[in-house]
Amino acid sequence: MTRVAVIGAGIVGLSTAHALRKAGADVTVYESGAPGSGQSAGESRIFRHAHDDVRLAAFVSESRALWRGWEEEFGVELVSGAGAVAIGDGVEGKLRVLSSLPDIPVALLAPAELAAALPILAGFRGKAMLDANGGAIRTRAAFQALTRSLEGALVQDHVLAVQHIPEGGAEVRAGSSADRFDHVVLCAGRGTAALARGAGLDIPVELAAHARVTFRVRQDAGVPLPTFQDGSGEFGETGVYAAPSADNRHYAVGLSETTAVRQDGSLADSAALDSLAARASAYVRRALPGLDPEPAGYVHCWVTRLPWGDDGVGIWSAGNVSAVAGHNLFKQAPALGGALAETALTGVVPPILRPGSHLGKS
Ligand SMILES: Cc1cc2nc3c(=O)[nH]c(=O)nc-3n(C[C@H](O)[C@H](O)[C@H](O)COP(=O)(O)OP(=O)(O)OC[C@H]3O[C@@H](n4cnc5c(N)ncnc54)[C@H](O)[C@@H]3O)c2cc1C
């Protein structure tokens, strides 16, 4: 049986481990904290098909089918059925990209339809669309299901080094162990580039920090809330995203903007997260009168971005070590996990995910 180590129990690491188990591998997952405590933290993520790069839209569409498969396998809803709404002039470009792919139901929304779908939004008469198969990813349910299915494979320890072994395979040096595997997959989020460098892989990842703020829905919205992206500028911001909690009583709102991090890992401006959070609250006051603008919770987290775009993703592999990097990976985790498992078991990275493919370029 092929022995594979996965470093990191974020959504990508767990998806990889799940795919490896299904393929018959013997998997060990190393995680220094709690599963889902890194960039995957917090309740809800947006599942949307629209991406600038049509290849990524197609990959994400494959992932949507896999999320459905998991829903059947685990017997729990993992992506809400309420859809993904986007507003602003960018909507036409999104529709153009999606119309070239089969089976992605998207439609323009008239102002009254938008108001019915998203009653917490202030009046808006510009361009709006609904991606009917998009929706809010139930992050907590996904972690619960995946960790349960991987029982016995999870090791709580911090990995300090991964290195190739001359006779074949790779070694994982963790806080209290040194073990050998046929292949090691690095899914360590912020920790991936450093571990990869030690194994001879150079990943051009850029680190930033991000703030997302959760707000209470003032009164029963009456409909399951869709996710939301606003690129219109109508309410004073041109890059806003938002997603409902599983109980439909909270809505998490963030600016797509991130704040810079220095080489040593410190924030270039320590007040910047506060300012991003304040702008999210100010936006809620203007655009989302159905929400109480008093923050009810925060997610502050690191963001790892590739130089070719906010949705850029790639897999690096050399010998018996592979690594994944990118941003906005939650929605594509099932497909990405499958690709990483394939890489670990065959030694071949699927062409579309090779770094030179620049998948997800803006
Ligand atoms: C606020 C916010 C909103 C987002 N919104 C969306 C969205 O709407 N849609 C979307 O698709 N994506 C979204 N994203 C991005 C998405 O959440 C991330 O791309 C994804 O969660 C990354 O998962 P991961 O498994 O690669 O990394 P992580 O979740 O960071 O997992 C890596 C794990 O590795 C562990 N680790 C690190 N180093 C070591 C080590 N040396 N030894 C052992 N363990 C280690 C960490 O503890 C961590 O648990 C958002 C991100 C944030 C922060």
PDB file of C-alpha atoms in Angstrom, residues 40-316:
ATOM      1  CA  SER A  40     -10.072  27.734   6.160  1.00  0.00           C
ATOM      2  CA  ALA A  41     -11.320  29.204   9.479  1.00  0.00           C
ATOM      3  CA  GLY A  42     -14.779  30.613  10.078  1.00  0.00           C
ATOM      4  CA  GLU A  43     -18.268  29.772   8.997  1.00  0.00           C
ATOM      5  CA  SER A  44     -19.212  29.847   5.299  1.00  0.00           C
ATOM      6  CA  ARG A  45     -17.413  30.482   2.033  1.00  0.00           C
ATOM      7  CA  ILE A  46     -18.760  31.431  -1.379  1.00  0.00           C
ATOM      8  CA  PHE A  47     -19.155  28.768  -4.031  1.00  0.00           C
ATOM      9  CA  ARG A  48     -19.302  30.614  -7.382  1.00  0.00           C
ATOM     10  CA  HIS A  49     -18.589  29.436 -10.907  1.00  0.00           C
ATOM     11  CA  ALA A  50     -17.658  32.844 -12.355  1.00  0.00           C
ATOM     12  CA  HIS A  51     -13.908  33.338 -12.768  1.00  0.00           C
ATOM     13  CA  ASP A  52     -11.914  35.406 -15.261  1.00  0.00           C
ATOM     14  CA  ASP A  53     -10.157  32.245 -16.461  1.00  0.00           C
ATOM     15  CA  VAL A  54     -12.652  29.949 -18.204  1.00  0.00           C
ATOM     16  CA  ARG A  55     -10.412  26.918 -17.430  1.00  0.00           C
ATOM     17  CA  LEU A  56     -10.823  27.652 -13.722  1.00  0.00           C
ATOM     18  CA  ALA A  57     -14.578  28.050 -14.143  1.00  0.00           C
ATOM     19  CA  ALA A  58     -14.631  24.560 -15.717  1.00  0.00           C
ATOM     20  CA  PHE A  59     -12.456  23.132 -12.914  1.00  0.00           C
ATOM     21  CA  VAL A  60     -14.723  24.680 -10.300  1.00  0.00           C
ATOM     22  CA  SER A  61     -17.709  23.176 -12.084  1.00  0.00           C
ATOM     23  CA  GLU A  62     -16.097  19.713 -11.686  1.00  0.00           C
ATOM     24  CA  SER A  63     -15.637  20.548  -8.027  1.00  0.00           C
ATOM     25  CA  ARG A  64     -19.347  21.388  -7.686  1.00  0.00           C
ATOM     26  CA  ALA A  65     -20.196  17.848  -8.786  1.00  0.00           C
ATOM     27  CA  LEU A  66     -17.769  16.469  -6.203  1.00  0.00           C
ATOM     28  CA  TRP A  67     -19.349  18.599  -3.426  1.00  0.00           C
ATOM     29  CA  ARG A  68     -22.665  16.976  -4.409  1.00  0.00           C
ATOM     30  CA  GLY A  69     -21.038  13.537  -4.204  1.00  0.00           C
ATOM     31  CA  TRP A  70     -19.801  14.345  -0.693  1.00  0.00           C
ATOM     32  CA  GLU A  71     -23.282  15.494   0.304  1.00  0.00           C
ATOM     33  CA  GLU A  72     -24.570  12.048  -0.635  1.00  0.00           C
ATOM     34  CA  GLU A  73     -21.636  10.237   0.940  1.00  0.00           C
ATOM     35  CA  PHE A  74     -21.800  12.151   4.245  1.00  0.00           C
ATOM     36  CA  GLY A  75     -25.572  12.724   4.311  1.00  0.00           C
ATOM     37  CA  VAL A  76     -25.300  16.470   4.985  1.00  0.00           C
ATOM     38  CA  GLU A  77     -25.784  19.684   2.997  1.00  0.00           C
ATOM     39  CA  LEU A  78     -22.393  21.194   2.100  1.00  0.00           C
ATOM     40  CA  VAL A  79     -23.363  23.918  -0.404  1.00  0.00           C
ATOM     41  CA  SER A  80     -26.604  25.833   0.141  1.00  0.00           C
ATOM     42  CA  GLY A  81     -29.161  25.875  -2.654  1.00  0.00           C
ATOM     43  CA  ALA A  82     -29.670  29.645  -2.463  1.00  0.00           C
ATOM     44  CA  GLY A  83     -27.280  30.582  -5.274  1.00  0.00           C
ATOM     45  CA  ALA A  84     -24.604  33.223  -5.734  1.00  0.00           C
ATOM     46  CA  VAL A  85     -25.614  36.796  -6.620  1.00  0.00           C
ATOM     47  CA  ALA A  86     -23.207  39.293  -8.206  1.00  0.00           C
ATOM     48  CA  ILE A  87     -23.848  42.936  -9.071  1.00  0.00           C
ATOM     49  CA  GLY A  88     -21.960  45.538 -11.097  1.00  0.00           C
ATOM     50  CA  ASP A  89     -20.728  46.043 -14.636  1.00  0.00           C
ATOM     51  CA  GLY A  90     -18.487  42.959 -14.385  1.00  0.00           C
ATOM     52  CA  VAL A  91     -21.622  40.803 -14.540  1.00  0.00           C
ATOM     53  CA  GLU A  92     -21.667  40.802 -18.345  1.00  0.00           C
ATOM     54  CA  GLY A  93     -18.112  39.454 -18.519  1.00  0.00           C
ATOM     55  CA  LYS A  94     -18.969  36.746 -16.000  1.00  0.00           C
ATOM     56  CA  LEU A  95     -22.014  35.708 -18.019  1.00  0.00           C
ATOM     57  CA  ARG A  96     -19.914  35.615 -21.193  1.00  0.00           C
ATOM     58  CA  VAL A  97     -17.374  33.252 -19.580  1.00  0.00           C
ATOM     59  CA  LEU A  98     -20.041  30.992 -18.113  1.00  0.00           C
ATOM     60  CA  SER A  99     -22.132  30.812 -21.291  1.00  0.00           C
ATOM     61  CA  SER A 100     -19.244  28.958 -22.958  1.00  0.00           C
ATOM     62  CA  LEU A 101     -19.522  26.110 -20.422  1.00  0.00           C
ATOM     63  CA  PRO A 102     -22.266  23.482 -20.288  1.00  0.00           C
ATOM     64  CA  ASP A 103     -24.725  23.050 -17.420  1.00  0.00           C
ATOM     65  CA  ILE A 104     -24.089  26.232 -15.410  1.00  0.00           C
ATOM     66  CA  PRO A 105     -27.470  27.916 -14.998  1.00  0.00           C
ATOM     67  CA  VAL A 106     -26.903  31.677 -14.756  1.00  0.00           C
ATOM     68  CA  ALA A 107     -29.333  34.512 -15.400  1.00  0.00           C
ATOM     69  CA  LEU A 108     -29.531  38.282 -15.306  1.00  0.00           C
ATOM     70  CA  LEU A 109     -31.742  39.580 -12.490  1.00  0.00           C
ATOM     71  CA  ALA A 110     -34.142  42.502 -12.925  1.00  0.00           C
ATOM     72  CA  PRO A 111     -34.173  44.936  -9.932  1.00  0.00           C
ATOM     73  CA  ALA A 112     -37.350  43.354  -8.490  1.00  0.00           C
ATOM     74  CA  GLU A 113     -35.885  39.846  -8.821  1.00  0.00           C
ATOM     75  CA  LEU A 114     -32.695  40.999  -7.111  1.00  0.00           C
ATOM     76  CA  ALA A 115     -34.698  42.514  -4.251  1.00  0.00           C
ATOM     77  CA  ALA A 116     -36.643  39.266  -3.832  1.00  0.00           C
ATOM     78  CA  ALA A 117     -33.486  37.116  -3.858  1.00  0.00           C
ATOM     79  CA  LEU A 118     -31.500  39.383  -1.521  1.00  0.00           C
ATOM     80  CA  PRO A 119     -34.002  41.368   0.592  1.00  0.00           C
ATOM     81  CA  ILE A 120     -31.274  42.674   2.919  1.00  0.00           C
ATOM     82  CA  LEU A 121     -29.763  44.756   0.053  1.00  0.00           C
ATOM     83  CA  ALA A 122     -30.576  48.448  -0.492  1.00  0.00           C
ATOM     84  CA  GLY A 123     -32.301  49.323  -3.770  1.00  0.00           C
ATOM     85  CA  PHE A 124     -30.072  48.627  -6.769  1.00  0.00           C
ATOM     86  CA  ARG A 125     -30.984  49.156 -10.414  1.00  0.00           C
ATOM     87  CA  GLY A 126     -27.721  48.185 -12.131  1.00  0.00           C
ATOM     88  CA  LYS A 127     -26.627  44.871 -13.597  1.00  0.00           C
ATOM     89  CA  ALA A 128     -27.157  41.812 -11.424  1.00  0.00           C
ATOM     90  CA  MET A 129     -26.915  38.052 -11.945  1.00  0.00           C
ATOM     91  CA  LEU A 130     -27.681  34.795 -10.179  1.00  0.00           C
ATOM     92  CA  ASP A 131     -25.485  31.689 -10.409  1.00  0.00           C
ATOM     93  CA  ALA A 132     -28.184  29.206  -9.399  1.00  0.00           C
ATOM     94  CA  ASN A 133     -25.762  26.367  -8.603  1.00  0.00           C
ATOM     95  CA  GLY A 134     -23.518  28.595  -6.522  1.00  0.00           C
ATOM     96  CA  GLY A 135     -24.188  29.202  -2.835  1.00  0.00           C
ATOM     97  CA  ALA A 136     -22.727  29.219   0.657  1.00  0.00           C
ATOM     98  CA  ILE A 137     -20.318  26.415   1.503  1.00  0.00           C
ATOM     99  CA  ARG A 138     -21.139  24.932   4.907  1.00  0.00           C
ATOM    100  CA  THR A 139     -17.547  24.991   6.121  1.00  0.00           C
ATOM    101  CA  ARG A 140     -18.168  23.560   9.580  1.00  0.00           C
ATOM    102  CA  ALA A 141     -20.219  20.664   8.240  1.00  0.00           C
ATOM    103  CA  ALA A 142     -17.487  19.940   5.702  1.00  0.00           C
ATOM    104  CA  PHE A 143     -14.779  19.813   8.388  1.00  0.00           C
ATOM    105  CA  GLN A 144     -16.909  17.675  10.655  1.00  0.00           C
ATOM    106  CA  ALA A 145     -17.613  15.164   7.889  1.00  0.00           C
ATOM    107  CA  LEU A 146     -14.059  15.008   6.562  1.00  0.00           C
ATOM    108  CA  THR A 147     -12.324  14.730   9.944  1.00  0.00           C
ATOM    109  CA  ARG A 148     -14.760  11.995  10.971  1.00  0.00           C
ATOM    110  CA  SER A 149     -14.106  10.055   7.781  1.00  0.00           C
ATOM    111  CA  LEU A 150     -10.340  10.390   8.300  1.00  0.00           C
ATOM    112  CA  GLU A 151     -10.371   9.192  11.885  1.00  0.00           C
ATOM    113  CA  GLY A 152      -7.102   7.500  12.768  1.00  0.00           C
ATOM    114  CA  ALA A 153      -5.178   9.337  10.020  1.00  0.00           C
ATOM    115  CA  LEU A 154      -4.764  12.670  11.830  1.00  0.00           C
ATOM    116  CA  VAL A 155      -1.609  13.387  13.836  1.00  0.00           C
ATOM    117  CA  GLN A 156      -1.452  16.579  15.848  1.00  0.00           C
ATOM    118  CA  ASP A 157       2.116  17.793  15.438  1.00  0.00           C
ATOM    119  CA  HIS A 158       4.076  20.590  13.806  1.00  0.00           C
ATOM    120  CA  VAL A 159       6.208  19.606  10.818  1.00  0.00           C
ATOM    121  CA  LEU A 160       9.612  21.282  10.733  1.00  0.00           C
ATOM    122  CA  ALA A 161      11.104  19.703   7.610  1.00  0.00           C
ATOM    123  CA  VAL A 162      10.322  17.487   4.657  1.00  0.00           C
ATOM    124  CA  GLN A 163      13.213  16.068   2.662  1.00  0.00           C
ATOM    125  CA  HIS A 164      13.876  13.610  -0.126  1.00  0.00           C
ATOM    126  CA  ILE A 165      15.537  10.335   0.817  1.00  0.00           C
ATOM    127  CA  PRO A 166      18.307   9.119  -1.549  1.00  0.00           C
ATOM    128  CA  GLU A 167      16.888   5.580  -1.684  1.00  0.00           C
ATOM    129  CA  GLY A 168      13.396   6.890  -2.626  1.00  0.00           C
ATOM    130  CA  GLY A 169      10.466   8.442  -0.817  1.00  0.00           C
ATOM    131  CA  ALA A 170      10.547  11.403   1.535  1.00  0.00           C
ATOM    132  CA  GLU A 171      10.930  11.965   5.247  1.00  0.00           C
ATOM    133  CA  VAL A 172       8.724  14.076   7.507  1.00  0.00           C
ATOM    134  CA  ARG A 173      10.427  15.519  10.601  1.00  0.00           C
ATOM    135  CA  ALA A 174       7.712  16.617  13.038  1.00  0.00           C
ATOM    136  CA  GLY A 175       7.949  17.810  16.654  1.00  0.00           C
ATOM    137  CA  SER A 176       8.074  14.310  18.071  1.00  0.00           C
ATOM    138  CA  SER A 177       8.592  11.951  15.130  1.00  0.00           C
ATOM    139  CA  ALA A 178      10.623  11.215  12.003  1.00  0.00           C
ATOM    140  CA  ASP A 179       8.742   9.076   9.480  1.00  0.00           C
ATOM    141  CA  ARG A 180       9.279   7.946   5.925  1.00  0.00           C
ATOM    142  CA  PHE A 181       6.645   7.944   3.194  1.00  0.00           C
ATOM    143  CA  ASP A 182       6.414   7.121  -0.503  1.00  0.00           C
ATOM    144  CA  HIS A 183       5.173  10.651  -1.149  1.00  0.00           C
ATOM    145  CA  VAL A 184       4.549  13.837   0.853  1.00  0.00           C
ATOM    146  CA  VAL A 185       1.949  16.452  -0.137  1.00  0.00           C
ATOM    147  CA  LEU A 186       2.304  19.952   1.299  1.00  0.00           C
ATOM    148  CA  CYS A 187      -1.092  21.569   1.936  1.00  0.00           C
ATOM    149  CA  ALA A 188       0.121  23.746   4.783  1.00  0.00           C
ATOM    150  CA  GLY A 189      -1.347  27.069   3.619  1.00  0.00           C
ATOM    151  CA  ARG A 190       0.903  29.792   4.952  1.00  0.00           C
ATOM    152  CA  GLY A 191       3.494  27.132   5.912  1.00  0.00           C
ATOM    153  CA  THR A 192       3.724  25.519   2.470  1.00  0.00           C
ATOM    154  CA  ALA A 193       6.353  27.722   0.783  1.00  0.00           C
ATOM    155  CA  ALA A 194       8.848  27.331   3.653  1.00  0.00           C
ATOM    156  CA  LEU A 195       8.477  23.532   3.836  1.00  0.00           C
ATOM    157  CA  ALA A 196       8.632  23.312   0.028  1.00  0.00           C
ATOM    158  CA  ARG A 197      11.854  25.349  -0.115  1.00  0.00           C
ATOM    159  CA  GLY A 198      13.482  22.824   2.201  1.00  0.00           C
ATOM    160  CA  ALA A 199      12.500  20.091  -0.268  1.00  0.00           C
ATOM    161  CA  GLY A 200      13.877  22.015  -3.268  1.00  0.00           C
ATOM    162  CA  LEU A 201      10.619  23.551  -4.538  1.00  0.00           C
ATOM    163  CA  ASP A 202      10.471  27.300  -5.035  1.00  0.00           C
ATOM    164  CA  ILE A 203       6.885  28.619  -4.851  1.00  0.00           C
ATOM    165  CA  PRO A 204       6.364  32.319  -5.647  1.00  0.00           C
ATOM    166  CA  VAL A 205       3.659  32.823  -3.072  1.00  0.00           C
ATOM    167  CA  GLU A 206       2.830  36.297  -1.753  1.00  0.00           C
ATOM    168  CA  LEU A 207       1.598  36.587   1.815  1.00  0.00           C
ATOM    169  CA  ALA A 208      -1.065  39.106   2.864  1.00  0.00           C
ATOM    170  CA  ALA A 209      -3.601  39.487   5.682  1.00  0.00           C
ATOM    171  CA  HIS A 210      -7.349  39.803   5.467  1.00  0.00           C
ATOM    172  CA  ALA A 211     -10.367  40.726   7.620  1.00  0.00           C
ATOM    173  CA  ARG A 212     -13.962  39.528   7.303  1.00  0.00           C
ATOM    174  CA  VAL A 213     -16.712  40.790   9.596  1.00  0.00           C
ATOM    175  CA  THR A 214     -19.924  38.991  10.580  1.00  0.00           C
ATOM    176  CA  PHE A 215     -23.198  40.910  11.074  1.00  0.00           C
ATOM    177  CA  ARG A 216     -26.595  39.882  12.435  1.00  0.00           C
ATOM    178  CA  VAL A 217     -29.535  39.748  10.017  1.00  0.00           C
ATOM    179  CA  ARG A 218     -32.008  42.245  11.587  1.00  0.00           C
ATOM    180  CA  GLN A 219     -35.136  40.185  11.062  1.00  0.00           C
ATOM    181  CA  ASP A 220     -36.018  36.888   9.443  1.00  0.00           C
ATOM    182  CA  ALA A 221     -34.994  37.397   5.820  1.00  0.00           C
ATOM    183  CA  GLY A 222     -37.911  35.227   4.696  1.00  0.00           C
ATOM    184  CA  VAL A 223     -35.778  33.439   2.088  1.00  0.00           C
ATOM    185  CA  PRO A 224     -32.536  31.475   2.319  1.00  0.00           C
ATOM    186  CA  LEU A 225     -29.936  34.174   1.607  1.00  0.00           C
ATOM    187  CA  PRO A 226     -27.640  33.768  -1.400  1.00  0.00           C
ATOM    188  CA  THR A 227     -23.976  34.716  -1.350  1.00  0.00           C
ATOM    189  CA  PHE A 228     -23.153  38.165  -2.715  1.00  0.00           C
ATOM    190  CA  GLN A 229     -20.409  39.944  -4.633  1.00  0.00           C
ATOM    191  CA  ASP A 230     -20.523  43.676  -5.318  1.00  0.00           C
ATOM    192  CA  GLY A 231     -18.173  45.127  -7.905  1.00  0.00           C
ATOM    193  CA  SER A 232     -20.488  48.035  -8.750  1.00  0.00           C
ATOM    194  CA  GLY A 233     -19.033  50.881  -6.703  1.00  0.00           C
ATOM    195  CA  GLU A 234     -22.645  52.027  -6.135  1.00  0.00           C
ATOM    196  CA  PHE A 235     -22.218  51.725  -2.361  1.00  0.00           C
ATOM    197  CA  GLY A 236     -18.698  53.118  -2.151  1.00  0.00           C
ATOM    198  CA  GLU A 237     -16.648  49.915  -2.581  1.00  0.00           C
ATOM    199  CA  THR A 238     -15.765  48.013  -5.758  1.00  0.00           C
ATOM    200  CA  GLY A 239     -14.718  44.660  -4.306  1.00  0.00           C
ATOM    201  CA  VAL A 240     -17.050  43.246  -1.668  1.00  0.00           C
ATOM    202  CA  TYR A 241     -18.039  39.649  -1.012  1.00  0.00           C
ATOM    203  CA  ALA A 242     -20.498  38.210   1.518  1.00  0.00           C
ATOM    204  CA  ALA A 243     -21.979  34.893   2.596  1.00  0.00           C
ATOM    205  CA  PRO A 244     -24.735  33.788   4.993  1.00  0.00           C
ATOM    206  CA  SER A 245     -24.274  31.499   7.987  1.00  0.00           C
ATOM    207  CA  ALA A 246     -25.929  28.088   7.926  1.00  0.00           C
ATOM    208  CA  ASP A 247     -28.805  29.340  10.155  1.00  0.00           C
ATOM    209  CA  ASN A 248     -29.444  32.345   7.800  1.00  0.00           C
ATOM    210  CA  ARG A 249     -29.202  34.706  10.797  1.00  0.00           C
ATOM    211  CA  HIS A 250     -25.737  36.095  10.155  1.00  0.00           C
ATOM    212  CA  TYR A 251     -24.022  37.457   7.078  1.00  0.00           C
ATOM    213  CA  ALA A 252     -20.219  37.668   6.802  1.00  0.00           C
ATOM    214  CA  VAL A 253     -18.940  40.605   4.734  1.00  0.00           C
ATOM    215  CA  GLY A 254     -15.391  41.291   3.560  1.00  0.00           C
ATOM    216  CA  LEU A 255     -13.540  43.510   1.129  1.00  0.00           C
ATOM    217  CA  SER A 256     -11.535  41.606  -1.460  1.00  0.00           C
ATOM    218  CA  GLU A 257      -8.656  43.897  -0.535  1.00  0.00           C
ATOM    219  CA  THR A 258      -5.875  42.480   1.640  1.00  0.00           C
ATOM    220  CA  THR A 259      -3.119  44.182   3.575  1.00  0.00           C
ATOM    221  CA  ALA A 260       0.609  43.781   2.936  1.00  0.00           C
ATOM    222  CA  VAL A 261       2.891  41.591   5.035  1.00  0.00           C
ATOM    223  CA  ARG A 262       6.652  42.138   5.337  1.00  0.00           C
ATOM    224  CA  GLN A 263       9.311  39.496   4.602  1.00  0.00           C
ATOM    225  CA  ASP A 264       9.567  38.647   8.329  1.00  0.00           C
ATOM    226  CA  GLY A 265       5.819  37.900   8.513  1.00  0.00           C
ATOM    227  CA  SER A 266       4.748  41.087  10.300  1.00  0.00           C
ATOM    228  CA  LEU A 267       1.998  43.375   9.029  1.00  0.00           C
ATOM    229  CA  ALA A 268       3.369  46.369   7.116  1.00  0.00           C
ATOM    230  CA  ASP A 269       0.655  48.479   8.803  1.00  0.00           C
ATOM    231  CA  SER A 270      -0.643  47.024  12.053  1.00  0.00           C
ATOM    232  CA  ALA A 271      -3.800  49.222  11.900  1.00  0.00           C
ATOM    233  CA  ALA A 272      -4.728  48.001   8.405  1.00  0.00           C
ATOM    234  CA  LEU A 273      -6.907  45.070   9.529  1.00  0.00           C
ATOM    235  CA  ASP A 274      -8.884  47.441  11.730  1.00  0.00           C
ATOM    236  CA  SER A 275      -9.352  49.767   8.787  1.00  0.00           C
ATOM    237  CA  LEU A 276     -10.542  46.937   6.484  1.00  0.00           C
ATOM    238  CA  ALA A 277     -13.047  45.846   9.151  1.00  0.00           C
ATOM    239  CA  ALA A 278     -14.255  49.446   9.628  1.00  0.00           C
ATOM    240  CA  ARG A 279     -14.766  49.805   5.869  1.00  0.00           C
ATOM    241  CA  ALA A 280     -16.815  46.571   5.861  1.00  0.00           C
ATOM    242  CA  SER A 281     -19.054  48.006   8.620  1.00  0.00           C
ATOM    243  CA  ALA A 282     -19.396  51.323   6.762  1.00  0.00           C
ATOM    244  CA  TYR A 283     -20.317  49.404   3.604  1.00  0.00           C
ATOM    245  CA  VAL A 284     -22.992  47.472   5.501  1.00  0.00           C
ATOM    246  CA  ARG A 285     -24.519  50.760   6.696  1.00  0.00           C
ATOM    247  CA  ARG A 286     -24.820  51.978   3.098  1.00  0.00           C
ATOM    248  CA  ALA A 287     -25.589  48.801   1.163  1.00  0.00           C
ATOM    249  CA  LEU A 288     -27.137  46.216   3.462  1.00  0.00           C
ATOM    250  CA  PRO A 289     -29.845  47.840   5.628  1.00  0.00           C
ATOM    251  CA  GLY A 290     -31.163  44.372   6.465  1.00  0.00           C
ATOM    252  CA  LEU A 291     -28.083  43.817   8.640  1.00  0.00           C
ATOM    253  CA  ASP A 292     -27.286  45.272  12.059  1.00  0.00           C
ATOM    254  CA  PRO A 293     -24.032  47.163  11.292  1.00  0.00           C
ATOM    255  CA  GLU A 294     -22.588  46.370  14.732  1.00  0.00           C
ATOM    256  CA  PRO A 295     -19.963  43.599  14.167  1.00  0.00           C
ATOM    257  CA  ALA A 296     -20.938  40.257  15.702  1.00  0.00           C
ATOM    258  CA  GLY A 297     -17.685  38.456  14.875  1.00  0.00           C
ATOM    259  CA  TYR A 298     -14.453  38.543  12.883  1.00  0.00           C
ATOM    260  CA  VAL A 299     -12.263  36.267  10.816  1.00  0.00           C
ATOM    261  CA  HIS A 300      -8.717  37.617  10.568  1.00  0.00           C
ATOM    262  CA  CYS A 301      -6.476  35.409   8.509  1.00  0.00           C
ATOM    263  CA  TRP A 302      -3.458  35.074   6.263  1.00  0.00           C
ATOM    264  CA  VAL A 303      -3.902  34.944   2.536  1.00  0.00           C
ATOM    265  CA  THR A 304      -1.480  33.178   0.181  1.00  0.00           C
ATOM    266  CA  ARG A 305      -1.675  34.521  -3.349  1.00  0.00           C
ATOM    267  CA  LEU A 306       0.162  33.624  -6.542  1.00  0.00           C
ATOM    268  CA  PRO A 307       1.511  36.422  -8.772  1.00  0.00           C
ATOM    269  CA  TRP A 308      -0.852  35.704 -11.672  1.00  0.00           C
ATOM    270  CA  GLY A 309      -4.107  36.525  -9.920  1.00  0.00           C
ATOM    271  CA  ASP A 310      -6.381  36.471  -6.886  1.00  0.00           C
ATOM    272  CA  ASP A 311      -7.786  33.111  -7.981  1.00  0.00           C
ATOM    273  CA  GLY A 312      -4.404  31.729  -9.120  1.00  0.00           C
ATOM    274  CA  VAL A 313      -3.640  28.127  -8.141  1.00  0.00           C
ATOM    275  CA  GLY A 314      -0.908  25.619  -8.968  1.00  0.00           C
ATOM    276  CA  ILE A 315       0.741  22.340  -7.947  1.00  0.00           C
ATOM    277  CA  TRP A 316       4.536  22.075  -7.726  1.00  0.00           C
TER     278      TRP A 316
END
